[in-house]
Structure formats: structure tokens, C-alpha cells
Amino acid sequence: MVSTSWRHHTIIVGFLMVLLETTVGSSAQSAPAPGVRTAVSASPSEHVILFVLEGFGQDSLKGGTMPSLSKLVKEGSVTWSATGVKPALRLPTMASLITGLPVEKHGINWNFFEFSRGYPRSPSMFDYLDLSGGRDSAIFYMDESLYQLARPEPYTDYQLCGALRPECSPNKIVAFIRQYFRKATSGHGYGHAILSLPHLLVVHLPEAGRAGVAHGWNSKEYRDALRTVDTAIKSVLDLFKEYTLSDRTTVVVTALSGQGTDPGADAPTTDAPVVPWIVSGVGIKHGQVIHQPVSIIDTGATVMRILGLETHTEWDSKAVEEIFQTAAAASAAPPSKKQ
């Protein structure tokens, strides 16, 4: 159960968000126009889970600290050198991930929630998912700065908490997601928006990055935090199995920062942001090292491609075609082993 204080906090923040004006980014793109063309892909995936980590890189898997994530890497496609954005900070990077635009286009170059700046004007992947195929999204953020991106729409549901609240942890986020699934399948929907399970589930898990910054990147606390994040990933994947969704789901994993950098700083701690980018599941090549250049900005278009949708818009996000199985290869691929 969510505590009363959490409910009051959520209600207050929700009220503030409704009052926000969409004033960000004078040069940002306008909302997508009606009549966006759609195209159905051969991909059979109906659901996408997008895990967004922090302080995570290839070395984070050493020592067996993240068995669930290691399995996704082994059974999917991966690059450890996807480019991030500049400035390499949490809020600008997450804004680029969900809008498919570089910082200079979406206009969010600060790193904290500021009520007066409003929501970004640029359409997000959540908007495109709805316009192109009527797909809904559920988003679970774990940092107060990301309130800036939680623009209310009838096809999105948000839950937000942050480091300032002690109860906000990966375990708590998993509990919120489980509660969300129960309510979403109750026939009455969840809150004000989605009346069924979401096609896109976004899960922000910054715990490891925070531990690395606070205690050091070789510390026991950092390794323990990696295990906690991996346990949360496994719990979400197990939830999809419980609802018999695994054979219709594709998983995307990326990060707002690599190991050794602090996306929550006042100023960037790196001028050359590089992050991992992993895709695994239905319709995705197994054991594939991605050779083409990949940017975290490409996440949105790739999610659209996974779900068989096409936008025909002017955003900078491009689907990473190299990761997808051909129809013949997909039909010949052995079924995934059940855990």
C-alpha cells in the first residue's frame, strides 16, 4: 500500500503539474499534427519495457552482480558505446531520450525541476505512440527533477518519487508497478488514464549511480546497488511472466550516465558521454554486437519500430535496424527458455 504521505505528495505534485504552462524551448517543435501515417511492422511485439539506469556500463556486469541484465545482453543486441547528449545531465538526457531530440532542439538544458519553465513543447515518444497506433504508456520516474517531463495526457500514467523521500527505492518502485498492474487489469483502469496494461512501461532505476557518486565506483555500496537494480529488473520481468506477456514483450535497457559520471551534478562531469544500449526479446537478434552508430536519442524510434509503428515525423530519432531479425530468422529462432 502507498502511504498517506506519499498520496498527499503525489496529489500536490499532480496539481502543480496540471498548472504548468508549456513554455519550454522557444525553438522546439510543435505538437505532431493529426493525420500521421502509420505502418505495421512484421514485429510481433505488443509490449516494450524500457529500463533507464544510471552509473552503469560494461564493467558493472563483472563479478556476477547483475545476472538478469547479463542474460538480456547474452540473448539480445548490445552496444556499450551509444552516445549520450550534452550537457550530460539527468534531466536534459532524459528529455532527449523521450523526445528523440538533442538538447538544443528540445530546450531543456537545466538539471532540476523548475515550475515556472513548464513542460517541454516538443512531442514525446508517448505522443507518437498514441498518434501512430493508439498505444498507452506508463512511466515510473525516481528523481524529482523529472517532474519537468511529466506532462499529463490521457494516454500516459506517471508515478514519481525521488531521493528526498526515504521510501523511494527500486523495491518501492517495483511495488508501485505491481499495484499498477493489479488496478490496470481490474476493469476500472488506474487513476485517470489507462484502462489496461500499458504498451510501453518506462522504469527509471538510478540507485547504482547514486551509490557510485556517494561511496565510490569500486565500493561495496556500488556493487550492492547494482544487485538491487538487477533484482528490480528481474521482478518486473517476472511480473510480465505472471501476466503471460513475456512472449509478446521486448526489453530495452539504457542509461542516463555511464560508470564514473554523475548526471545529478550541477555541471556535467564528462564532455564525451557514452552509455550502454541493449535490446532483447521478441524479434531481436540474439548475441548481436551492434556495429552501426547508436545514440540514446534513437531509443524512441526504435521503440516505435519494435511495436510495428512508423511516425513519418521530423524528429532526430532513428530506428536501429541492425538489431531486428528478418521474418525468416524470427520464425526459425528457438523459443525462449522459461525461467
XYZ file of C-alpha atoms in Angstrom:
339
model
C 0.000 0.000 0.000
C 1.154 3.519 -0.717
C 1.472 5.610 2.426
C -0.825 8.555 3.124
C 2.117 10.951 2.976
C 3.053 9.564 -0.432
C -0.522 10.019 -1.665
C -0.619 13.607 -0.417
C 2.749 14.280 -2.030
C 1.560 12.791 -5.328
C -1.698 14.769 -5.284
C 0.109 18.036 -4.599
C 2.672 17.423 -7.317
C -0.053 16.341 -9.733
C -1.941 19.569 -9.041
C 1.194 21.612 -9.660
C 1.872 19.775 -12.896
C -1.618 20.479 -14.194
C -0.983 24.194 -13.648
C 2.284 24.200 -15.569
C 2.319 26.089 -18.841
C 4.037 24.580 -21.842
C 6.647 27.294 -22.195
C 9.894 25.379 -22.593
C 12.061 25.763 -25.673
C 11.052 28.647 -27.871
C 12.704 26.898 -30.808
C 11.231 23.491 -30.005
C 8.971 21.660 -32.405
C 5.213 21.998 -32.177
C 2.980 19.050 -31.327
C 2.595 16.466 -34.087
C -0.273 17.183 -36.434
C -3.226 14.840 -36.908
C -3.028 12.504 -39.842
C 0.344 10.974 -39.038
C 0.675 7.926 -41.240
C 1.040 4.519 -39.672
C 2.703 1.390 -40.910
C 2.544 -2.063 -39.393
C 5.858 -3.844 -38.902
C 6.425 -7.576 -39.044
C 7.449 -7.388 -35.394
C 5.103 -9.425 -33.189
C 5.953 -7.485 -30.035
C 2.992 -5.907 -28.258
C 4.760 -4.511 -25.187
C 8.056 -2.773 -24.507
C 9.783 -2.351 -21.155
C 12.304 0.489 -21.134
C 14.687 0.354 -18.176
C 16.663 3.584 -17.722
C 19.622 3.150 -15.374
C 22.349 5.477 -14.101
C 26.046 4.887 -13.426
C 26.006 1.703 -15.491
C 28.497 0.344 -18.027
C 30.032 -2.899 -19.250
C 32.262 -3.212 -16.176
C 29.157 -3.150 -13.987
C 28.462 -6.755 -15.007
C 31.783 -8.059 -13.682
C 31.656 -10.380 -10.710
C 28.165 -11.636 -11.491
C 26.446 -8.704 -9.807
C 23.716 -8.422 -12.456
C 22.683 -11.901 -13.682
C 19.302 -10.818 -15.044
C 20.788 -7.988 -17.076
C 23.649 -10.212 -18.224
C 21.061 -12.654 -19.571
C 19.369 -9.858 -21.530
C 22.747 -8.933 -23.028
C 23.503 -12.551 -23.974
C 20.106 -13.084 -25.569
C 19.844 -9.697 -27.267
C 21.701 -6.976 -29.150
C 24.068 -4.541 -27.447
C 26.425 -1.644 -27.840
C 28.412 -0.309 -24.907
C 29.250 2.934 -26.680
C 25.987 4.653 -27.564
C 26.424 8.409 -27.484
C 24.632 10.471 -24.874
C 23.833 14.166 -25.130
C 25.445 17.376 -23.958
C 25.147 18.575 -21.284
C 25.486 15.068 -19.826
C 22.984 15.647 -17.029
C 19.936 13.695 -15.853
C 17.081 15.968 -16.927
C 18.458 17.028 -20.348
C 19.397 13.427 -21.180
C 16.021 12.001 -20.179
C 14.339 14.765 -22.177
C 16.373 13.762 -25.243
C 15.545 10.106 -24.703
C 11.773 10.671 -24.634
C 11.582 13.441 -27.270
C 14.101 11.989 -29.728
C 15.777 15.390 -29.969
C 19.148 16.858 -28.979
C 19.208 19.393 -26.170
C 19.456 22.384 -28.489
C 16.106 21.396 -30.042
C 14.037 20.385 -27.006
C 15.448 23.290 -24.983
C 15.868 21.655 -21.558
C 19.447 22.397 -20.518
C 18.969 22.677 -16.741
C 19.013 19.817 -14.239
C 16.295 20.475 -11.674
C 12.524 20.787 -11.571
C 11.529 24.398 -12.101
C 7.811 25.106 -12.030
C 7.995 28.368 -13.984
C 9.651 26.762 -17.015
C 6.739 24.432 -17.726
C 6.673 21.239 -19.748
C 8.622 20.729 -22.967
C 6.698 21.690 -26.075
C 8.355 19.010 -28.162
C 6.209 15.903 -28.668
C 7.466 12.789 -26.927
C 7.564 9.129 -27.863
C 4.428 8.793 -25.716
C 2.619 11.218 -28.044
C 3.844 9.374 -31.132
C 2.814 6.000 -29.715
C -0.713 7.294 -29.222
C -0.963 9.082 -32.573
C 0.543 6.267 -34.625
C -1.247 3.352 -33.067
C -3.294 4.272 -30.016
C -0.654 2.848 -27.686
C -0.564 3.817 -24.000
C 2.442 4.390 -21.728
C 3.136 4.106 -18.001
C 6.174 5.937 -16.652
C 7.860 5.458 -13.274
C 10.488 8.118 -12.522
C 12.799 8.107 -9.493
C 14.028 11.692 -9.355
C 12.270 14.956 -8.535
C 13.874 16.760 -11.487
C 11.891 14.555 -13.873
C 8.623 16.156 -12.765
C 9.536 18.604 -15.537
C 8.773 15.906 -18.120
C 5.560 14.502 -16.616
C 3.106 16.278 -18.886
C -0.394 14.884 -18.226
C -2.013 13.225 -21.231
C -4.972 10.833 -21.499
C -2.670 8.077 -22.807
C 0.014 8.297 -20.095
C 0.165 7.495 -16.410
C 3.038 8.725 -14.223
C 4.307 7.813 -10.792
C 7.172 9.908 -9.479
C 9.294 9.931 -6.357
C 12.870 10.821 -5.587
C 15.919 10.689 -3.367
C 14.396 13.197 -0.944
C 11.874 10.570 0.137
C 13.472 7.651 2.034
C 10.792 5.209 0.893
C 11.635 5.841 -2.769
C 13.757 2.825 -3.696
C 13.868 0.249 -6.510
C 11.887 -2.137 -4.311
C 9.224 0.510 -3.759
C 9.035 1.280 -7.479
C 8.519 -2.424 -8.195
C 5.729 -2.455 -5.597
C 4.111 0.529 -7.336
C 4.334 -1.247 -10.705
C 2.802 -4.402 -9.273
C -0.022 -2.361 -7.749
C -0.445 -0.586 -11.081
C -0.808 -3.898 -12.920
C -3.420 -5.125 -10.451
C -5.506 -1.985 -10.868
C -4.986 -1.773 -14.631
C -6.400 -5.289 -15.048
C -9.275 -4.756 -12.622
C -11.578 -3.425 -15.337
C -11.638 0.023 -13.794
C -8.273 1.315 -15.028
C -5.597 3.007 -12.981
C -6.150 6.570 -11.835
C -7.271 8.930 -14.590
C -5.826 7.426 -17.710
C -5.061 3.919 -18.920
C -7.766 1.254 -18.717
C -5.464 -1.693 -19.471
C -1.827 -2.756 -19.242
C 0.471 -0.262 -20.984
C 2.160 -0.972 -24.290
C 5.237 0.917 -23.062
C 6.459 0.693 -19.476
C 9.307 3.069 -18.549
C 11.202 2.267 -15.337
C 13.875 4.674 -14.090
C 16.407 2.988 -11.750
C 19.153 5.453 -10.686
C 20.222 3.670 -7.482
C 23.607 2.395 -8.697
C 24.703 5.778 -9.999
C 23.807 7.455 -6.727
C 25.772 4.852 -4.763
C 28.792 5.240 -7.035
C 28.809 9.007 -6.626
C 28.329 8.833 -2.854
C 30.646 5.936 -1.981
C 32.968 5.416 -4.942
C 32.766 3.288 -8.062
C 34.778 0.431 -6.558
C 32.877 0.411 -3.285
C 30.792 -2.352 -1.762
C 27.844 0.056 -1.729
C 28.048 0.458 -5.502
C 28.138 -3.310 -6.088
C 25.238 -3.789 -3.684
C 23.262 -1.112 -5.537
C 23.905 -2.897 -8.841
C 22.453 -6.061 -7.306
C 19.434 -4.115 -6.082
C 18.831 -2.703 -9.559
C 19.211 -6.151 -11.119
C 16.727 -7.586 -8.636
C 14.250 -4.859 -9.580
C 14.708 -5.662 -13.281
C 14.090 -9.351 -12.595
C 10.992 -8.537 -10.547
C 9.482 -6.526 -13.401
C 10.304 -9.277 -15.903
C 8.750 -11.845 -13.560
C 5.633 -9.690 -13.358
C 5.315 -9.806 -17.144
C 5.642 -13.599 -16.961
C 2.948 -13.705 -14.313
C 0.621 -11.861 -16.690
C 1.696 -14.135 -19.603
C 3.163 -11.211 -21.546
C 6.783 -12.374 -21.903
C 6.371 -13.900 -25.358
C 4.929 -10.587 -26.601
C 7.433 -8.263 -24.924
C 10.736 -6.652 -25.901
C 13.084 -5.135 -23.327
C 15.253 -2.053 -23.878
C 17.935 -1.065 -21.366
C 19.977 2.120 -21.480
C 21.404 4.623 -19.008
C 21.440 8.358 -18.423
C 25.103 8.071 -17.412
C 27.967 5.636 -17.606
C 30.021 4.315 -14.739
C 32.096 7.079 -13.159
C 29.896 10.045 -14.064
C 27.291 11.965 -12.079
C 24.173 13.001 -14.047
C 22.776 14.756 -10.985
C 25.622 17.258 -10.710
C 25.197 20.987 -11.209
C 27.583 20.807 -14.173
C 28.497 17.892 -16.467
C 31.266 15.601 -15.238
C 32.124 14.438 -18.762
C 32.344 16.094 -22.172
C 32.029 12.805 -24.075
C 29.016 10.950 -22.671
C 28.846 7.273 -23.608
C 26.106 4.936 -22.388
C 25.122 1.282 -22.891
C 22.179 0.435 -25.124
C 20.680 -3.061 -25.000
C 17.621 -4.593 -26.651
C 16.403 -8.139 -26.018
C 13.254 -10.124 -26.590
C 10.707 -10.678 -29.328
C 12.026 -10.062 -32.839
C 15.554 -9.088 -31.714
C 18.786 -10.777 -32.840
C 20.490 -12.919 -30.213
C 24.115 -12.321 -29.254
C 24.400 -9.362 -31.605
C 27.076 -6.715 -31.160
C 25.693 -3.562 -32.754
C 28.124 -2.045 -35.252
C 26.185 0.953 -36.528
C 26.407 4.232 -34.602
C 23.736 4.482 -31.914
C 22.596 7.468 -29.878
C 20.361 7.454 -26.833
C 18.167 9.718 -28.989
C 17.426 6.679 -31.195
C 15.547 4.942 -28.390
C 12.134 6.411 -29.219
C 12.124 5.488 -32.906
C 13.396 2.007 -32.065
C 10.545 1.515 -29.589
C 8.128 2.546 -32.347
C 9.756 0.071 -34.726
C 9.557 -2.733 -32.148
C 5.812 -2.145 -31.847
C 5.399 -2.089 -35.624
C 4.678 1.637 -35.833
C 6.087 4.391 -38.012
C 5.794 8.121 -37.424
C 6.928 9.997 -40.567
C 7.873 12.955 -38.395
C 10.880 15.239 -38.331
C 12.351 14.105 -35.030
C 16.037 13.154 -34.898
C 15.418 9.664 -33.512
C 16.133 6.818 -35.957
C 15.336 3.141 -35.506
C 18.413 0.934 -35.082
C 17.562 -1.517 -37.870
C 20.584 -3.750 -37.305
C 19.059 -5.359 -34.207
C 15.933 -6.768 -35.846
C 15.548 -10.337 -37.033
C 14.277 -10.951 -40.531
C 10.896 -12.651 -40.774
C 12.568 -15.930 -41.789
C 15.091 -15.758 -38.948
C 12.392 -14.948 -36.422
C 10.292 -17.956 -37.446
C 13.342 -20.240 -37.277
C 14.570 -18.974 -33.907
C 14.187 -21.416 -31.000
C 11.624 -20.455 -28.367
C 12.965 -18.674 -25.305
C 13.570 -20.886 -22.305
C 11.195 -20.274 -19.458
C 12.815 -19.485 -16.156
